[in-house]
Coordinates of C-alpha atoms and ligand atoms in Angstrom, one line a residue:
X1 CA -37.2 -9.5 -36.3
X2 CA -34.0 -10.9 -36.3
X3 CA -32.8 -12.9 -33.2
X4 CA -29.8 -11.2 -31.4
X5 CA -27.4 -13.2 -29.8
X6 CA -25.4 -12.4 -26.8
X7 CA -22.6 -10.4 -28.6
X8 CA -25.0 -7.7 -29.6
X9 CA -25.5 -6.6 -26.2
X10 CA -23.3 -4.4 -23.6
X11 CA -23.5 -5.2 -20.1
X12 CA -23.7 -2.1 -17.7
X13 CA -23.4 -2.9 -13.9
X14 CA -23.7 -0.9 -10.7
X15 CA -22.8 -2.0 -7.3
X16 CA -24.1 -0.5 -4.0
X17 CA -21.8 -2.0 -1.3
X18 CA -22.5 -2.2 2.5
X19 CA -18.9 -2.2 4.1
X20 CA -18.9 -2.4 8.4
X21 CA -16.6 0.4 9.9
X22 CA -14.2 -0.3 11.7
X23 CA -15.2 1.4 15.1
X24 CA -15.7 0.4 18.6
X25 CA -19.4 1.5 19.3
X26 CA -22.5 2.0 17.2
X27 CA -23.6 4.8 14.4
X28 CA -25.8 6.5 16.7
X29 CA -25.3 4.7 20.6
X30 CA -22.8 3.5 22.7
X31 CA -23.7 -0.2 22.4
X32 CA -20.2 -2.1 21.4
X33 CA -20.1 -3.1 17.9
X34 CA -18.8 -7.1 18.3
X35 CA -18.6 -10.2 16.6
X36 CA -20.0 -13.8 17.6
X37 CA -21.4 -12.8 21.1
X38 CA -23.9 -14.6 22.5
X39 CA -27.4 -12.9 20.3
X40 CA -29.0 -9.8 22.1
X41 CA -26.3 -9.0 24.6
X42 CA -24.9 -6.0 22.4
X43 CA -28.2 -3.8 22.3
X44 CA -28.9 -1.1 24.4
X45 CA -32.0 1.3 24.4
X46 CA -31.0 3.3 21.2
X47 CA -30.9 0.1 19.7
X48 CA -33.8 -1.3 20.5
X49 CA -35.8 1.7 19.6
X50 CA -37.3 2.2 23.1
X51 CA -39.4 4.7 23.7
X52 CA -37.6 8.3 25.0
X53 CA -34.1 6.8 23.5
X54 CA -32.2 9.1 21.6
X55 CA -29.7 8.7 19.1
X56 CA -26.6 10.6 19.0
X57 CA -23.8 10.3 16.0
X58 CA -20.4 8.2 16.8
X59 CA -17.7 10.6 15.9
X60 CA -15.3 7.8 14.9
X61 CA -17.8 6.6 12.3
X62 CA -18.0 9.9 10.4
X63 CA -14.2 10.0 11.0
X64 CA -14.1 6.8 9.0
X65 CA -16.4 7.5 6.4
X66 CA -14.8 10.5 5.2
X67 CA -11.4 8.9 5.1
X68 CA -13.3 6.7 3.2
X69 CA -14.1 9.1 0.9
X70 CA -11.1 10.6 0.7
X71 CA -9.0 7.9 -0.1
X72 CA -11.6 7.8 -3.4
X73 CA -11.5 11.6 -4.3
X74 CA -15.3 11.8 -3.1
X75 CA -16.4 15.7 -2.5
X76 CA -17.0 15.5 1.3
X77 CA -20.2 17.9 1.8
X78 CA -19.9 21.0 3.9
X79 CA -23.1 20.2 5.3
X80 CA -25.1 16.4 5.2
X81 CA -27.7 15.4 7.5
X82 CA -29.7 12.0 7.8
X83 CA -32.9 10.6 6.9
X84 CA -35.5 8.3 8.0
X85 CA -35.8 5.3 5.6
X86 CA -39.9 3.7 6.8
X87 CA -40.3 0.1 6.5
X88 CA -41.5 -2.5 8.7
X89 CA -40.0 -6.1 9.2
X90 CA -38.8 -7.5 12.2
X91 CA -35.0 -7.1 11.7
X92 CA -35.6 -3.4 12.5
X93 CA -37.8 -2.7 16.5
X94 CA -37.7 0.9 15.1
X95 CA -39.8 0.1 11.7
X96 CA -37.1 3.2 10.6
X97 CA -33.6 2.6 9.6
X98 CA -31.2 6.2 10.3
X99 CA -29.6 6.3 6.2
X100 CA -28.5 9.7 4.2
X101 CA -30.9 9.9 1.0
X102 CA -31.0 13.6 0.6
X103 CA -27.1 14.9 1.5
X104 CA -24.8 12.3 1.9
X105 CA -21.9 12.5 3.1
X106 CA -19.4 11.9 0.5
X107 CA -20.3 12.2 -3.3
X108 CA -18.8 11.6 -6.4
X109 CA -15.2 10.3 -6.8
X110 CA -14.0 7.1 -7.8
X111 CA -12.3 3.5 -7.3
X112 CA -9.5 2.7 -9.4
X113 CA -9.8 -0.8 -10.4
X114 CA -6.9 -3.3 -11.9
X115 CA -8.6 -4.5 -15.0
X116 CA -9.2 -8.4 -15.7
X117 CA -7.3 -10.3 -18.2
X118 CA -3.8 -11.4 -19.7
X119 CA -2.5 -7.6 -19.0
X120 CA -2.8 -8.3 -15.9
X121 CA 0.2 -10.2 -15.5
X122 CA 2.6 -8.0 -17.6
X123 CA 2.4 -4.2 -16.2
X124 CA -1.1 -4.6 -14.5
X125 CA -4.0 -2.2 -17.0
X126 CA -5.8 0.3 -14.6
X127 CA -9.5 2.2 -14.9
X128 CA -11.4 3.8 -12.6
X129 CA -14.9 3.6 -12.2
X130 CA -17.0 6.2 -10.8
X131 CA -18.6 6.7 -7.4
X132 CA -22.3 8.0 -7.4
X133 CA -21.6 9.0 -3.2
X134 CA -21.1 7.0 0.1
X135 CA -23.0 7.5 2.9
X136 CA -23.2 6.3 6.1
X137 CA -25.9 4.7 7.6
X138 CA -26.7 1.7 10.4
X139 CA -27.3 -1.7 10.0
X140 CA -30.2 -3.6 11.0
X141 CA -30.4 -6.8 12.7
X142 CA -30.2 -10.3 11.6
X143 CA -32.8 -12.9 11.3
X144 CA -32.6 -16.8 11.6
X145 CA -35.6 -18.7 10.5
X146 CA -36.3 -22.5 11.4
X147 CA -39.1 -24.9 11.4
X148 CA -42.1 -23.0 12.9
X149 CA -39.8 -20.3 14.7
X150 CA -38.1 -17.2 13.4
X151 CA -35.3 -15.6 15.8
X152 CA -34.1 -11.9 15.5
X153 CA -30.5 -10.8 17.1
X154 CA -29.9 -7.1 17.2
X155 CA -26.1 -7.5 18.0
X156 CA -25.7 -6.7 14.8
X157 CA -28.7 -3.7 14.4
X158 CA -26.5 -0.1 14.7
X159 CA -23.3 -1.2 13.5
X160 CA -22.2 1.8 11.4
X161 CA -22.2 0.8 7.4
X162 CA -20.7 2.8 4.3
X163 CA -22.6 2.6 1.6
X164 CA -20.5 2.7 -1.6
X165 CA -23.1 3.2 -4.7
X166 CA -21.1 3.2 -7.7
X167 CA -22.0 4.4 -11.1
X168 CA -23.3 1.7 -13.9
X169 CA -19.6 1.6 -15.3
X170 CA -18.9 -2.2 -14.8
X171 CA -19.1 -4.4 -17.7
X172 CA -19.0 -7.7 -16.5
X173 CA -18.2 -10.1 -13.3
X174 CA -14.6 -10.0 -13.2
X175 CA -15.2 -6.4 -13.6
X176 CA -17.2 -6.1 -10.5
X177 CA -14.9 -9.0 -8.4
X178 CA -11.3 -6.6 -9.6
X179 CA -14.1 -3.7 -8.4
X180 CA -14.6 -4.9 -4.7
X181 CA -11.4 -5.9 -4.3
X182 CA -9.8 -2.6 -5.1
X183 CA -12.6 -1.3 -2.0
X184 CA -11.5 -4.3 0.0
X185 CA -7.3 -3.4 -0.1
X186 CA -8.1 0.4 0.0
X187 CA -10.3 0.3 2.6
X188 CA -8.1 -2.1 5.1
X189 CA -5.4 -0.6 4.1
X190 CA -6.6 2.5 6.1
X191 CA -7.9 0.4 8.7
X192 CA -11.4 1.7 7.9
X193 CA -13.1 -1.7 7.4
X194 CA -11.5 -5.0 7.3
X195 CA -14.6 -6.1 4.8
X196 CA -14.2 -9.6 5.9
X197 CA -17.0 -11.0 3.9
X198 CA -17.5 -14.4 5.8
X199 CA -18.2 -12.1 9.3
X200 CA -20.9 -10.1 7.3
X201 CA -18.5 -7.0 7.3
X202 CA -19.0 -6.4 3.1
X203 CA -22.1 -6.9 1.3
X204 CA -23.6 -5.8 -1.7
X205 CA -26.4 -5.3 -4.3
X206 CA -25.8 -5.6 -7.3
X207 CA -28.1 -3.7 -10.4
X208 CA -27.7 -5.7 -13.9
X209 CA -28.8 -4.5 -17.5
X210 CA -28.4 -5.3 -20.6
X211 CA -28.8 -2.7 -23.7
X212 CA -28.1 -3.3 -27.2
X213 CA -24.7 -2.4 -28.5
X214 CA -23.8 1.2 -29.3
X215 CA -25.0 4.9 -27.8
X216 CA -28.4 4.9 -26.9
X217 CA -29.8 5.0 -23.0
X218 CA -29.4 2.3 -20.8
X219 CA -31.9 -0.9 -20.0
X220 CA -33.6 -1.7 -17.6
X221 CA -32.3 -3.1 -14.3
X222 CA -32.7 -6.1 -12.0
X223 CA -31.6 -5.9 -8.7
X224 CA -29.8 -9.1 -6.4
X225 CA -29.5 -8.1 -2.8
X226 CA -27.3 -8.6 -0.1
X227 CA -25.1 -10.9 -2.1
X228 CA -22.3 -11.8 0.6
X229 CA -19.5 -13.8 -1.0
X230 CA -17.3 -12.7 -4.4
X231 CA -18.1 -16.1 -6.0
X232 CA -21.8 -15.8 -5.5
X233 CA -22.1 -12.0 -7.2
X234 CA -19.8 -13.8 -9.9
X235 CA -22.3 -16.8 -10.3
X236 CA -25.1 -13.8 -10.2
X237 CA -24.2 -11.9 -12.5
X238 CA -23.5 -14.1 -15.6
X239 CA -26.3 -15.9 -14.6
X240 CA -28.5 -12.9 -15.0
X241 CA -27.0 -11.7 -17.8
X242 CA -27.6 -14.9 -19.4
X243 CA -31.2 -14.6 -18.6
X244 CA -31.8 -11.5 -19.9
X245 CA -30.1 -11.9 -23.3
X246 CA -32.4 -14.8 -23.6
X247 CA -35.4 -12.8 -22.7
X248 CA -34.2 -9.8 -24.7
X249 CA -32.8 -12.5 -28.1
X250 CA -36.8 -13.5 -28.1
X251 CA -37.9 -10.4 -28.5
X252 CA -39.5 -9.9 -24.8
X253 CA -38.9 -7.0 -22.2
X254 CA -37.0 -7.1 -18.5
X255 CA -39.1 -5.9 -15.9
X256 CA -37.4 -3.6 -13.5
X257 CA -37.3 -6.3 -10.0
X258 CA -35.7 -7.5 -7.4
X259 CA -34.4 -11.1 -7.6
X260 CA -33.4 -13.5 -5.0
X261 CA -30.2 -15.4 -5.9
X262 CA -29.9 -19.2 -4.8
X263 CA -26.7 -20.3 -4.6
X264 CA -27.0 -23.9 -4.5
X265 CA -29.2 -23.8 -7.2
X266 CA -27.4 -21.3 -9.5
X267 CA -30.4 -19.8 -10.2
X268 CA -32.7 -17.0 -9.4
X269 CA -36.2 -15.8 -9.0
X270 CA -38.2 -13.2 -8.9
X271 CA -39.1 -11.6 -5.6
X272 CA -40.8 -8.4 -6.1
X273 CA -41.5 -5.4 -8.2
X274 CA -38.5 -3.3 -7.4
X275 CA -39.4 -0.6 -4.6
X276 CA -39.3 3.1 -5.4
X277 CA -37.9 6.1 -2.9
X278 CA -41.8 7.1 -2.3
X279 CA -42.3 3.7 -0.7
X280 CA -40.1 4.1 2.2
X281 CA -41.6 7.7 2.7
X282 CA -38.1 9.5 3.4
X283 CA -38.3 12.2 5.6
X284 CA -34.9 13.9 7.7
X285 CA -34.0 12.2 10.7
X286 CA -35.6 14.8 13.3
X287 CA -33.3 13.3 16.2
X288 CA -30.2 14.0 14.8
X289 CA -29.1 17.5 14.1
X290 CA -27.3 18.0 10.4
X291 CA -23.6 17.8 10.6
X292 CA -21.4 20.7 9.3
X293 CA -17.5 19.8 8.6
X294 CA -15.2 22.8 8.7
X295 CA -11.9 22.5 7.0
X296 CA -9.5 22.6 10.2
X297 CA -11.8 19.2 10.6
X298 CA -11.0 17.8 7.9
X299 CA -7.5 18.3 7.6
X300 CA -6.1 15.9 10.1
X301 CA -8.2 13.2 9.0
X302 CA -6.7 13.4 5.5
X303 CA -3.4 13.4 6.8
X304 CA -4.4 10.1 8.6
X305 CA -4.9 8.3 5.4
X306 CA -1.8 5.9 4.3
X307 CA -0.4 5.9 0.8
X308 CA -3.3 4.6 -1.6
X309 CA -2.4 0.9 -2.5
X310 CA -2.1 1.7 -6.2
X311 CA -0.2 4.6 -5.8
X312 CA 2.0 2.8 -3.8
X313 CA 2.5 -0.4 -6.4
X314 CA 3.4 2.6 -8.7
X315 CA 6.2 4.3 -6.3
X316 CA 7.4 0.2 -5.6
X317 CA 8.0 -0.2 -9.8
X318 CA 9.6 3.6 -9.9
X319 CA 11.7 3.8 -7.4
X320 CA 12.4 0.5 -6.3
X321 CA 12.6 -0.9 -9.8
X322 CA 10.7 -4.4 -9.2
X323 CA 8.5 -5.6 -12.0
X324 CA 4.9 -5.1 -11.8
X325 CA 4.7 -9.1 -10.7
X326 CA 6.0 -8.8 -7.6
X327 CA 4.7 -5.6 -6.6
X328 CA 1.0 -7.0 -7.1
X329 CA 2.2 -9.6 -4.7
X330 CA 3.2 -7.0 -2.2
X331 CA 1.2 -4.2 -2.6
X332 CA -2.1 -5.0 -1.6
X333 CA -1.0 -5.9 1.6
X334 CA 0.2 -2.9 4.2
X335 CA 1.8 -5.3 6.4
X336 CA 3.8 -7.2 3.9
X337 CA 5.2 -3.9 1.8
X338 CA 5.5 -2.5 4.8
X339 CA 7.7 -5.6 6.1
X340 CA 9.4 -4.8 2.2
X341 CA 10.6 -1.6 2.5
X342 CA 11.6 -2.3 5.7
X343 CA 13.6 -4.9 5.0
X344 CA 15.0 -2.9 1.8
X345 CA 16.1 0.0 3.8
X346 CA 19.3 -1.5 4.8
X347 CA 20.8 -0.8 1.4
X348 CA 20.2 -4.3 -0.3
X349 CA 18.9 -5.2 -3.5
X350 CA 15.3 -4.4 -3.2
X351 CA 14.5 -7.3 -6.4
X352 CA 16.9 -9.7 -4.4
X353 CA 14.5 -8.6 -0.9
X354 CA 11.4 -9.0 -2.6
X355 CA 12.3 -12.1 -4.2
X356 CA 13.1 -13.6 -1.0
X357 CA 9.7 -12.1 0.8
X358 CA 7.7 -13.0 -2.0
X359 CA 8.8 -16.9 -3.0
X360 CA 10.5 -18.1 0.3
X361 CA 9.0 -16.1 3.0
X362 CA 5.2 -15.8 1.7
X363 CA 5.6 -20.0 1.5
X364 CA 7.2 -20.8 4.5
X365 CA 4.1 -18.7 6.0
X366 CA 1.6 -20.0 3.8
X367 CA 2.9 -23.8 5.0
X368 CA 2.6 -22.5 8.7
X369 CA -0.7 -20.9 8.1
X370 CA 0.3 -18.0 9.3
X371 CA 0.0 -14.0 9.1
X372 CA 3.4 -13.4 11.5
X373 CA 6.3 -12.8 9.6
X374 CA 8.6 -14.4 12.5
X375 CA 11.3 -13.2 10.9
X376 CA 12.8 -8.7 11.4
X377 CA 12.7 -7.4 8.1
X378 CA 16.4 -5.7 9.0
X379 CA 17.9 -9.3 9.1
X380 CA 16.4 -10.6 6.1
X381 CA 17.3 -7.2 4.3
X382 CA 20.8 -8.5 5.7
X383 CA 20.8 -12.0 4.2
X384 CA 19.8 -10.2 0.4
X385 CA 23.1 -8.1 1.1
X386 CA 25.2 -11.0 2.1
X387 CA 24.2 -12.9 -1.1
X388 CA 24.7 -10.1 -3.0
X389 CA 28.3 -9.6 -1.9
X390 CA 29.0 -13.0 -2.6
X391 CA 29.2 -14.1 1.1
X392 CA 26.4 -16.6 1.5
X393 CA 25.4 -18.7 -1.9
X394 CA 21.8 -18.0 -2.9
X395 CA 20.4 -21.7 -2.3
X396 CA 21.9 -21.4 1.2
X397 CA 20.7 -18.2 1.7
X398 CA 17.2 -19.5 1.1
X399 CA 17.6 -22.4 3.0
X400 CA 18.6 -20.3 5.8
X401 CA 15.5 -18.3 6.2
X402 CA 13.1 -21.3 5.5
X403 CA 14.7 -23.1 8.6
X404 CA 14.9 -19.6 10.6
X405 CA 11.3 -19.8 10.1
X406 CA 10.0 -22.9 10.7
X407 CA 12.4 -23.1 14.2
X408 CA 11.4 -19.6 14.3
X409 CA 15.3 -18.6 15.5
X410 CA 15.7 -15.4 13.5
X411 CA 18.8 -15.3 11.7
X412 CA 20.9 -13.2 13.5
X413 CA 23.2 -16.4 14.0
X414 CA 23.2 -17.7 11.0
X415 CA 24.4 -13.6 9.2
X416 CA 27.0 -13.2 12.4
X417 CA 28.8 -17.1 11.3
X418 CA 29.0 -15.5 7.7
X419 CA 32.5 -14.5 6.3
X420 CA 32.5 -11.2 7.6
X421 CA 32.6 -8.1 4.9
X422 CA 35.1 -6.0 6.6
X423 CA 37.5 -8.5 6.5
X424 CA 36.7 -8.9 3.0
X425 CA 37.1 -5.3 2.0
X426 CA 40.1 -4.4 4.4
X427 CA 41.8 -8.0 2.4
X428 CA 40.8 -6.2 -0.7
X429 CA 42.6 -3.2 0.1
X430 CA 45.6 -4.7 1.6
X431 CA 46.3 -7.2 -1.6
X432 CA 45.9 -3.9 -3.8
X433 CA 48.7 -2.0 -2.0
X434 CA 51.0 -5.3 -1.9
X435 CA 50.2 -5.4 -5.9
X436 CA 51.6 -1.5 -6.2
X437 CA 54.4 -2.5 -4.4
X438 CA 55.5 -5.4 -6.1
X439 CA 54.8 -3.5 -9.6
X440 CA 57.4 -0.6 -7.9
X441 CA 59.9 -3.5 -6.9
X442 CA 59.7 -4.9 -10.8
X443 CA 60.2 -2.1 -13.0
X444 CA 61.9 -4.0 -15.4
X445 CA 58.8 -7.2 -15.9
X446 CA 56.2 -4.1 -15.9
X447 CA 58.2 -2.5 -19.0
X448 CA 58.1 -6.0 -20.6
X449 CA 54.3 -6.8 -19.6
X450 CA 53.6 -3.4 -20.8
X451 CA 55.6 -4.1 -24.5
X452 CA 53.7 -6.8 -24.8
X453 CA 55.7 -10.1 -23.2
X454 CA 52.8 -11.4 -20.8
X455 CA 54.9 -14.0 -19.0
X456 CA 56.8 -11.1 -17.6
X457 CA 53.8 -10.9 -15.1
X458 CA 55.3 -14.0 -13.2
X459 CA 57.7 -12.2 -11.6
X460 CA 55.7 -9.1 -10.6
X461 CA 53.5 -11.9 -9.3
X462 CA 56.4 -14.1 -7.7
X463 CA 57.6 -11.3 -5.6
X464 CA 53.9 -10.6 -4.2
X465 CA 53.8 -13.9 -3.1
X466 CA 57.1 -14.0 -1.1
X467 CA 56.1 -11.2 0.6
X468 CA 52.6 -12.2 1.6
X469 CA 54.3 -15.6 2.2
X470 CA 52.0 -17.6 0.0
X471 CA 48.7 -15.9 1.5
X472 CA 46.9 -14.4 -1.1
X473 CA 44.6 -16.2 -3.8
X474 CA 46.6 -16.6 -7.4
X475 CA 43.4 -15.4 -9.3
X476 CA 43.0 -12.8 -7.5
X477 CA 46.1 -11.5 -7.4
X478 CA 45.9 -12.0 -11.4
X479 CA 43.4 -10.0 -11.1
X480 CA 44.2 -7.4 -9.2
X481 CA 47.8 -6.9 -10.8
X482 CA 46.1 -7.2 -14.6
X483 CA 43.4 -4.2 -13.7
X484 CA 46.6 -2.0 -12.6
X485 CA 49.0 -2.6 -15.4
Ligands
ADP501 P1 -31.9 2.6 -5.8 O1 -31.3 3.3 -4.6 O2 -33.3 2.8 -6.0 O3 -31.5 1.1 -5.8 P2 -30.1 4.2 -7.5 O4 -30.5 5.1 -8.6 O5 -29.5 4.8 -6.3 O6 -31.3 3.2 -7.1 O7 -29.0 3.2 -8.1 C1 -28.6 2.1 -7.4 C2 -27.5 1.4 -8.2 O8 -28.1 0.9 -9.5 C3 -26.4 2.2 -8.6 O9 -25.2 1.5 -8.3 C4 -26.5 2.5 -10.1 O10 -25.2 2.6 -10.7 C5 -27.2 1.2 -10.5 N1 -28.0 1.4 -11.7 C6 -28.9 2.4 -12.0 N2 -29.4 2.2 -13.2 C7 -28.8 1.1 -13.7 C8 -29.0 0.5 -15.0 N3 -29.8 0.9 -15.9 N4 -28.2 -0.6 -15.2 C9 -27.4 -1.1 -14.3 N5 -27.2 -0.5 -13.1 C10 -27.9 0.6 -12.8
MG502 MG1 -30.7 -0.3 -4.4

């Protein structure tokens, strides 16, 4: 056989991500969902799986999950119900976790993602990969092992998650990190999770094979779990994808497993033979009644969603004109193109107002360390007119809202001390009728500018000036007198 080497494989990846909604109480109880309490304190009954407890489902959280799926084209089932995933281990007091295997709630659709690479930077290359379904189900509690001692805090064990299982359409790790990024910007963009990864709010597994180039079905897989940080699925997956060209360049087979990832090692190993469906012995949830979502229910949830992020960098280019550089610095945030368009609604130049967001604004906060603009996007759409109109110079302009910011006075002082434009305009408008009059008084010098003597300006000029008693500005009456002649 001849050895293969890396290039003669294609990478197929598929992500199952656990995002935390963003809702007040639990999937199925009224225990609060919160973040670094004190461990135990919010449980309640339903919770901890005590006998006679029943569970009943938080409205909000299937409010959330099919905006979810909505803002990713899912199809949002007429009719879902949940089931009862069977295992034992200590993080759940139920030995059940409440998950949707039969009828989830959301299936199909997909994630648009902004494709890796030098396009990136020029006009941004999109794809879309596609969504197997998202579901909702609860999260389970969280262990801490030391010494001789294990400890279990349910705080955590309710909290409603989406799952978002992807199809195997990824093709490598920047793939997957451009992958749940999109998630992360479309999802708190609609205030449906803020998938803060360090609080535990977005985790994922994350399925790798390996085939050799060309049609043919896919390889096997090997699963990491519950990776919790963008580096570590990076680190993950080349490392696995390594490991199994290796394997596969040798001649050997993958076996379908479940690997543990360690992170200060950069390595992995294996942790067991991957589980099947019929281990966890499925059955529907008999405590919880399936769920049927009329139209009229749906409606005003989809007209809660926001502008998609994407869609929204698109309207930015179109409309606005900016070049796909500085929308990707705007975009992904909602507060910050919403500060933009605000701030561009006065009339200014919207490339002059996102130049001044995006390089002196975005660094003055980034040097505070700060999310709060201190700064009303009206006055700085102000400042981008008043440079514009030649009032401020652009240095000084910049200058301006950098020391606005830092003494965080606003700049409401600073655009009332500026020349104002009326004055400007009205001064405009005056020296123009002063130049007809002065071309009426000098019929003769206008007949000789006109034939072609240009000196004979002078004196169309000379009688201007008397009359605005040496006021106005020689060029500009040059100018001026030039453009109407
Ligand atoms: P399970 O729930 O048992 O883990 P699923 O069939 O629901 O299995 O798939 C889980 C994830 O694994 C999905 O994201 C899917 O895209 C991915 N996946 C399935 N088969 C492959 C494969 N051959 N290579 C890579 N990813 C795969
Ligand atoms: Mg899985």
């Amino acid at each position: 056989m001849v050895p293969r080497t890396d290039m003669d494989f294609e990478t197929a990846i598929g992500l199952e991500v656990h995002v935390q909604l963003r809702t007040k109480s639990k999937a199925f109880s009224r225990s609060r969902c919160s973040f670094g309490e004190e461990p135990n304190r919010a449980t309640d009954p339903v919770v901890l799986g005590l006998p006679g407890a029943l569970p009943v489902l938080n409205g909000e959280a299937i409010r959330q999950i099919v905006r979810a799926g909505m803002l990713f084209d899912c199809t949002i089932a007429e009719l879902c119900h949940w089931d009862r995933k069977n295992y034992f281990y200590p993080d759940s007091p139920k030995n059940y976790q409440i998950t949707q295997q039969e009828k989830p709630i959301c299936r199909g659709g997909a994630v648009e993602i902004e494709l890796p690479g030098p396009a990136r930077n020029v006009q941004g290359a999109h794809r879309k990969v596609r969504l197997n379904r998202i579901h909702l189900e609860e999260d389970v509690g969280k262990l801490s092992h030391g010494g001789s001692r294990s400890l279990v805090d349910f705080n955590r064990a309710g909290v409603p998650l989406a799952e978002i299982v992807s199809e195997p359409d990824l093709q490598g790790a920047e793939e997957v990190a451009a992958f749940l990024n999109a998630i992360r910007t479309y999802l708190s963009y609609a205030a449906i999770s803020d998938c803060d990864m360090e609080k535990g709010q977005m985790r994922c597994d994350v399925n790798v094979s390996l085939k050799p180039k060309g049609d043919g079905p896919l390889g096997t897989r090997v699963e990491y779990k519950n990776l919790n940080s963008i580096s570590g699925v990076r680190n993950a997956i080349c490392h696995e994808i390594d490991r199994q060209s290796r394997i596969l360049s040798a001649g050997g087979k993958i076996s379908q497993e479940t690997r543990r990832w360690d992170a200060k090692g950069n390595t992995s190993e294996g942790m067991r033979a991957k589980e099947m469906a019929h281990d966890y012995c499925y059955f529907p949830e008999p405590d919880i009644p399936p769920l049927r979502l009329s139209e009229s229910e749906l409606r005003p949830i989809r007209e809660s969603l926001p502008e998609r992020p994407f869609d929204r960098q698109r309207r930015f280019q179109e409309s606005y004109g900016l070049p796909y550089t500085l929308t990707s610095v705007l975009c992904p945030s909602r507060p910050l193109a919403d500060f933009f368009e605000a701030a561009a609604a006065g009339g200014a130049d919207p490339k002059s107002v996102a130049n001044l967001i995006a390089n002196d604004l975005l660094r003055e906060m980034a040097l505070a360390g700060e999310e709060d603009f201190r700064i009303r996007p009206e006055e700085l759409g102000e400042l981008a007119k008043a440079i514009g109109a030649g009032r401020v110079p652009k240095q000084r302009a910049q200058d301006a809202l950098a020391e606005a910011y830092r003494k965080r006075t606003g700049l409401s002082e600073f655009l009332e001390n500026l020349p104002a434009p009326e004055d400007r305009e009205d001064g405009a408008g005056q020296l123009k009728e002063l130049c007809q009059r002065a071309i009426g008084a000098c019929p003769k010098a206008v007949a000789e500018f006109r034939a072609g003597k240009s000196s004979a300006i002078n004196a169309i000029k000379g009688f201007a000036m008397k009359e605005s008693r040496g006021k106005v500005d020689p060029a500009l009456l040059d100018k001026i007198l030039r453009e109407l002649l």
